[in-house]
């Protein structure tokens, strides 16, 4: 690539804020509990290698990803420590799990059995996922005997056992009851495994909301994702313990053109926006292919420019948006616009709500065209 200025749209990664959020999480978890940093989906869009490298520097040496290819990418970029693959890996690819010294999740008993029957150089490191109600992956908590049988498998080295909560974000009475049942059923299983004489390995239950609403749990790991990146999924989140989070990512782009239009003129595809009066508008070099959602079209989304809010007008295009800068002075081509950041209107939780989604989706879909710049 030529050394062109790659700045039509970019994501600034604030490592101080990442460190701050880690400290905040540590403040509310038990002393013995370690953080397993969730860096799947390109670290929720923040840049997996940039984030993991930084986490290594501040003493985080346990990671989790969704897929084998993400795990290999971490290793190929010299990320140190344990890497758990939370999702499914095809059994034919298990030799790569061994080659790169990774840990694979046991999806269910049959999966473990299949792997146990393979000819492998060494034992496969695995954590058993127990399904306590999420009904996604994991061996059912009621099949305790099968779970214990996995511990007996010769080609598998069980180093941990975990579950995942499905409504730990909720303050509804029935949801709290459901969560407590999930937790109890998990603990009943691990008690039986222990009584059967097996070494459990590491235990873990809580993702972000599990930490915030059930901080009393005493597991070996917690698995924070979105909160580590400094955001809640939705605005006005109420949790049992409160963290002071600082968003790690700031999405910026450039103003590419400024113009004045007359009353009655339309903006962007579909002519969904018709000006009521003469307006000063500006084009900005970011669009839905970069992850700025098309569903924000016509929703009154705001961006920040020269310290003031400007509204997105008309449809969001693939590579560009148009904003109303009528009330903002001295706007010129090349000026910087902030689309997602720490200010109220452009918090990921507020933007994502307007787009009909959650911050995790908004951030994890930030595109490959956007350069990640560590500051
Ligand atoms: C994605 C994921 C997490 C992190 O979830 P957050 O809600 O972002 O904290 C934790 N555990 C598992 C199993 C996951 O899939």
XYZ file of C-alpha atoms and ligand atoms in Angstrom:
390
model
C 0.000 0.000 0.000
C 1.152 3.503 -0.775
C 1.652 5.653 2.282
C -1.549 7.630 1.722
C -3.341 9.380 4.560
C -5.759 6.628 5.556
C -8.161 8.839 7.380
C -11.549 8.966 5.717
C -12.833 7.205 8.826
C -10.902 5.758 11.738
C -11.293 4.399 15.253
C -9.184 5.782 18.074
C -8.448 3.252 20.798
C -7.821 4.780 24.201
C -5.675 2.296 26.110
C -5.845 4.352 29.336
C -9.600 3.881 29.332
C -9.202 0.148 28.689
C -6.899 -0.074 31.695
C -9.320 2.002 33.751
C -12.225 -0.327 32.922
C -10.132 -3.366 33.862
C -9.350 -1.747 37.217
C -13.043 -0.993 37.724
C -13.941 -4.637 37.067
C -11.190 -5.820 39.431
C -12.620 -3.538 42.119
C -15.868 -5.523 42.298
C -14.733 -9.124 41.779
C -13.177 -11.348 44.475
C -9.388 -11.100 44.874
C -8.789 -14.636 43.679
C -10.874 -14.196 40.526
C -9.060 -13.501 37.268
C -10.288 -11.718 34.190
C -10.673 -13.745 31.018
C -10.818 -10.964 28.460
C -13.357 -11.539 25.699
C -11.726 -10.393 22.472
C -13.972 -12.169 19.946
C -15.323 -10.385 16.891
C -12.201 -8.263 16.492
C -12.444 -7.301 20.177
C -15.987 -6.007 19.656
C -14.698 -4.064 16.660
C -11.845 -2.401 18.566
C -9.077 -4.378 16.854
C -8.318 -7.768 18.406
C -4.538 -7.635 18.163
C -4.311 -4.024 19.348
C -6.518 -4.784 22.365
C -4.944 -8.142 23.276
C -1.418 -6.715 22.979
C -2.383 -3.924 25.341
C -4.032 -6.335 27.771
C -0.888 -8.497 27.804
C 1.065 -5.370 28.768
C -1.136 -4.758 31.809
C -0.964 -8.338 33.006
C -4.053 -9.898 31.466
C -3.024 -13.332 30.225
C -6.339 -15.095 29.732
C -8.425 -14.571 26.627
C -11.505 -15.956 24.985
C -12.540 -15.831 21.344
C -15.385 -17.300 19.312
C -13.425 -19.273 16.733
C -10.250 -21.200 16.007
C -9.145 -18.680 13.372
C -9.390 -15.830 15.886
C -7.341 -17.852 18.368
C -4.651 -18.642 15.773
C -4.485 -14.957 14.821
C -3.788 -14.105 18.468
C -0.972 -16.652 18.626
C 0.517 -15.537 15.314
C 0.693 -12.045 16.760
C 2.552 -13.240 19.857
C -0.290 -12.941 22.335
C 0.769 -14.725 25.511
C -1.320 -16.780 27.879
C -4.333 -19.067 27.707
C -6.823 -18.720 24.871
C -10.225 -20.360 25.172
C -12.300 -20.924 22.035
C -15.893 -20.398 23.198
C -17.511 -21.715 20.024
C -17.462 -24.841 17.906
C -14.302 -26.058 16.196
C -14.712 -28.772 13.577
C -13.211 -31.954 14.981
C -10.908 -32.267 11.932
C -9.318 -28.967 13.010
C -8.572 -30.148 16.554
C -4.867 -30.745 15.636
C -4.610 -26.952 15.258
C -5.974 -26.486 18.761
C -3.036 -28.619 19.922
C -0.477 -27.030 17.591
C -1.238 -23.507 18.786
C -1.667 -24.504 22.448
C -5.308 -23.395 22.613
C -8.201 -24.506 24.777
C -11.363 -25.761 23.098
C -14.851 -25.670 24.604
C -16.608 -29.013 24.946
C -19.811 -28.314 23.045
C -21.539 -31.446 24.379
C -20.847 -35.062 25.322
C -20.978 -36.373 21.743
C -18.465 -33.760 20.612
C -16.053 -34.722 23.385
C -16.500 -38.384 22.553
C -15.720 -37.800 18.879
C -12.541 -35.926 19.763
C -11.550 -38.551 22.308
C -11.696 -41.177 19.567
C -9.314 -39.295 17.277
C -5.650 -40.165 16.879
C -3.917 -37.118 18.325
C -0.335 -36.306 19.252
C -1.158 -35.084 22.724
C -4.214 -34.499 24.880
C -6.539 -31.662 23.869
C -6.943 -28.931 26.460
C -10.654 -28.288 27.006
C -13.203 -26.503 29.200
C -16.610 -28.163 29.532
C -19.574 -25.925 28.799
C -22.612 -26.818 30.865
C -25.982 -25.751 29.500
C -28.060 -24.432 32.397
C -30.751 -22.664 30.395
C -29.218 -20.718 27.548
C -29.843 -23.724 25.263
C -27.188 -22.685 22.799
C -24.194 -24.986 23.332
C -23.092 -27.033 26.314
C -23.968 -30.400 27.795
C -27.223 -30.275 29.723
C -26.715 -29.798 33.461
C -29.075 -32.724 34.136
C -26.665 -35.135 32.440
C -24.184 -35.073 35.292
C -23.051 -38.632 34.560
C -22.161 -37.722 30.986
C -20.289 -34.648 32.201
C -18.305 -36.819 34.616
C -17.566 -39.246 31.777
C -15.960 -36.400 29.843
C -13.515 -35.994 32.740
C -12.549 -39.648 32.263
C -11.731 -39.361 28.548
C -8.086 -40.235 27.877
C -7.342 -37.867 25.009
C -8.902 -34.889 26.687
C -7.459 -32.783 29.450
C -10.261 -30.930 31.199
C -8.910 -27.680 32.581
C -12.162 -25.930 33.320
C -15.930 -25.985 33.466
C -18.322 -23.123 32.833
C -21.815 -21.963 32.032
C -23.408 -18.842 30.563
C -26.295 -16.828 31.998
C -29.154 -15.792 29.723
C -30.943 -13.041 31.681
C -28.313 -11.756 34.093
C -28.961 -8.209 32.800
C -32.550 -8.209 34.050
C -33.890 -6.857 37.336
C -37.232 -8.676 36.933
C -38.024 -11.005 39.801
C -38.681 -14.012 37.555
C -35.428 -13.408 35.651
C -33.441 -13.197 38.881
C -35.012 -16.487 39.933
C -34.118 -18.041 36.571
C -30.524 -16.868 36.910
C -30.246 -18.176 40.468
C -31.473 -21.550 39.219
C -28.845 -21.522 36.481
C -26.158 -20.784 39.072
C -27.439 -23.428 41.516
C -27.676 -26.098 38.842
C -24.106 -25.340 37.801
C -22.865 -25.559 41.386
C -24.752 -28.816 41.974
C -22.983 -30.344 38.988
C -19.525 -29.227 39.998
C -20.130 -30.488 43.519
C -20.937 -33.932 42.094
C -17.879 -33.870 39.826
C -15.713 -33.024 42.815
C -17.323 -35.734 44.930
C -16.626 -38.221 42.148
C -12.943 -37.437 42.713
C -12.118 -35.343 39.660
C -10.144 -32.140 39.592
C -12.626 -29.560 38.364
C -10.228 -27.140 36.747
C -11.149 -23.477 36.486
C -14.762 -22.481 37.018
C -16.481 -19.520 35.383
C -20.021 -18.241 35.010
C -20.219 -14.471 34.638
C -20.062 -12.335 31.521
C -20.359 -8.561 31.962
C -23.818 -8.451 33.485
C -23.065 -11.472 35.640
C -20.267 -9.436 37.195
C -22.481 -6.392 37.720
C -25.550 -8.181 39.116
C -24.031 -11.267 40.775
C -20.662 -9.974 42.026
C -20.723 -12.303 45.041
C -19.940 -15.414 42.970
C -16.539 -16.937 43.736
C -15.305 -18.360 40.455
C -11.789 -18.594 39.054
C -12.641 -16.366 36.110
C -15.089 -13.717 35.007
C -15.609 -13.158 31.268
C -16.247 -9.460 30.626
C -16.849 -8.285 27.076
C -18.676 -5.047 26.349
C -18.045 -3.457 29.767
C -14.292 -3.906 29.318
C -14.670 -1.701 26.246
C -16.403 0.879 28.431
C -19.982 0.627 27.272
C -23.256 -0.859 28.392
C -25.413 -2.422 25.719
C -28.303 -0.031 26.352
C -28.691 3.415 27.926
C -29.745 3.866 31.569
C -28.525 0.475 32.706
C -29.221 -0.282 36.371
C -27.060 -2.927 38.049
C -26.347 -4.153 41.575
C -22.810 -2.829 41.551
C -22.062 0.272 39.565
C -18.873 0.740 37.587
C -17.547 3.991 36.240
C -16.856 2.949 32.676
C -14.969 4.920 30.045
C -15.546 4.144 26.364
C -12.373 2.857 24.724
C -13.370 3.596 21.131
C -13.977 6.896 19.363
C -15.183 6.744 15.768
C -14.129 9.694 13.656
C -14.433 10.711 10.014
C -13.839 13.775 7.858
C -16.048 16.419 6.388
C -15.584 16.131 2.651
C -17.814 18.879 1.315
C -19.879 21.792 2.672
C -22.799 23.322 0.764
C -25.945 25.407 1.139
C -29.274 24.091 -0.132
C -32.565 25.928 -0.536
C -35.953 25.182 1.029
C -37.639 22.271 -0.742
C -34.469 20.488 -1.802
C -33.931 16.843 -0.867
C -30.946 15.036 0.623
C -29.611 11.547 -0.153
C -31.279 8.428 -1.610
C -35.025 8.103 -1.647
C -35.497 11.842 -1.045
C -36.723 11.012 2.470
C -35.485 14.358 3.791
C -36.815 17.592 2.271
C -35.450 20.853 3.683
C -37.992 23.258 5.190
C -35.634 26.193 4.885
C -32.256 27.128 3.511
C -29.687 24.857 5.179
C -25.951 24.451 5.410
C -25.083 20.766 5.070
C -21.879 18.747 5.036
C -20.947 15.337 3.649
C -18.956 13.017 5.909
C -16.789 10.098 4.799
C -18.361 7.232 6.712
C -21.266 4.957 5.871
C -22.965 1.671 6.557
C -20.132 -0.330 4.976
C -18.012 1.074 7.797
C -20.597 -0.024 10.353
C -22.428 3.265 10.807
C -25.887 1.683 10.626
C -28.221 2.415 7.717
C -31.046 1.974 10.221
C -30.025 5.355 11.703
C -31.518 7.022 8.603
C -34.174 9.533 9.642
C -33.743 8.761 13.365
C -32.260 12.097 14.375
C -28.839 10.625 15.153
C -26.267 13.198 16.232
C -22.576 13.602 15.511
C -20.114 16.004 17.098
C -18.302 18.609 15.050
C -16.337 21.568 16.388
C -17.761 20.832 19.839
C -21.390 21.000 18.712
C -23.978 18.398 17.841
C -25.138 18.113 14.234
C -27.959 15.860 13.050
C -27.641 13.188 10.377
C -30.107 14.062 7.615
C -31.463 11.765 4.921
C -30.432 8.180 4.380
C -27.092 6.780 5.520
C -25.259 5.644 2.351
C -22.641 2.914 1.975
C -19.659 5.274 2.253
C -21.082 8.664 3.172
C -23.582 10.502 5.340
C -24.882 14.064 5.249
C -25.212 16.227 8.378
C -27.002 19.490 9.099
C -24.403 22.088 10.076
C -26.626 25.159 9.713
C -25.906 26.258 13.286
C -22.198 25.559 13.287
C -19.738 28.223 12.188
C -16.448 27.842 10.367
C -17.009 24.339 9.029
C -14.618 23.420 6.257
C -13.714 20.395 4.222
C -11.248 18.250 6.169
C -12.767 19.020 9.576
C -13.112 16.053 11.905
C -16.495 14.634 12.912
C -16.947 12.336 15.911
C -19.668 9.743 15.387
C -19.279 7.452 18.394
C -17.540 8.494 21.600
C -17.813 9.472 25.238
C -20.322 12.337 24.901
C -23.929 11.579 25.814
C -25.639 11.732 22.417
C -22.912 9.746 20.703
C -22.386 7.064 23.348
C -22.463 3.661 21.662
C -25.472 2.736 23.828
C -27.442 5.758 22.629
C -26.496 5.450 18.959
C -27.251 1.731 18.978
C -30.631 2.248 20.614
C -31.581 4.707 17.870
C -30.448 2.103 15.331
C -32.625 -0.539 16.973
C -29.757 -2.610 18.322
C -27.244 -2.854 21.186
C -23.740 -1.422 21.612
C -22.111 -4.841 21.153
C -23.605 -5.177 17.684
C -22.862 -1.577 16.714
C -19.213 -1.808 17.750
C -18.507 -5.342 16.535
C -19.753 -4.412 13.075
C -17.338 -1.518 12.631
C -15.784 -2.376 9.313
C -12.394 -3.408 8.040
C -11.982 -0.131 6.117
C -11.689 1.701 9.415
C -8.151 1.914 10.672
C -7.687 1.263 14.405
C -5.337 3.834 15.894
C -3.998 3.171 19.390
C -3.546 6.365 21.411
C -19.524 -12.994 24.298
C -19.452 -13.782 25.534
C -19.087 -13.184 26.752
C -18.943 -11.682 26.918
O -20.235 -11.138 26.998
P -20.512 -9.604 27.431
O -21.993 -9.581 27.618
O -20.063 -8.747 26.312
O -19.774 -9.347 28.688
C -18.887 -14.004 27.843
N -19.072 -15.325 27.763
C -19.468 -15.944 26.620
C -19.669 -17.419 26.612
C -19.684 -15.194 25.471
O -20.091 -15.803 24.355
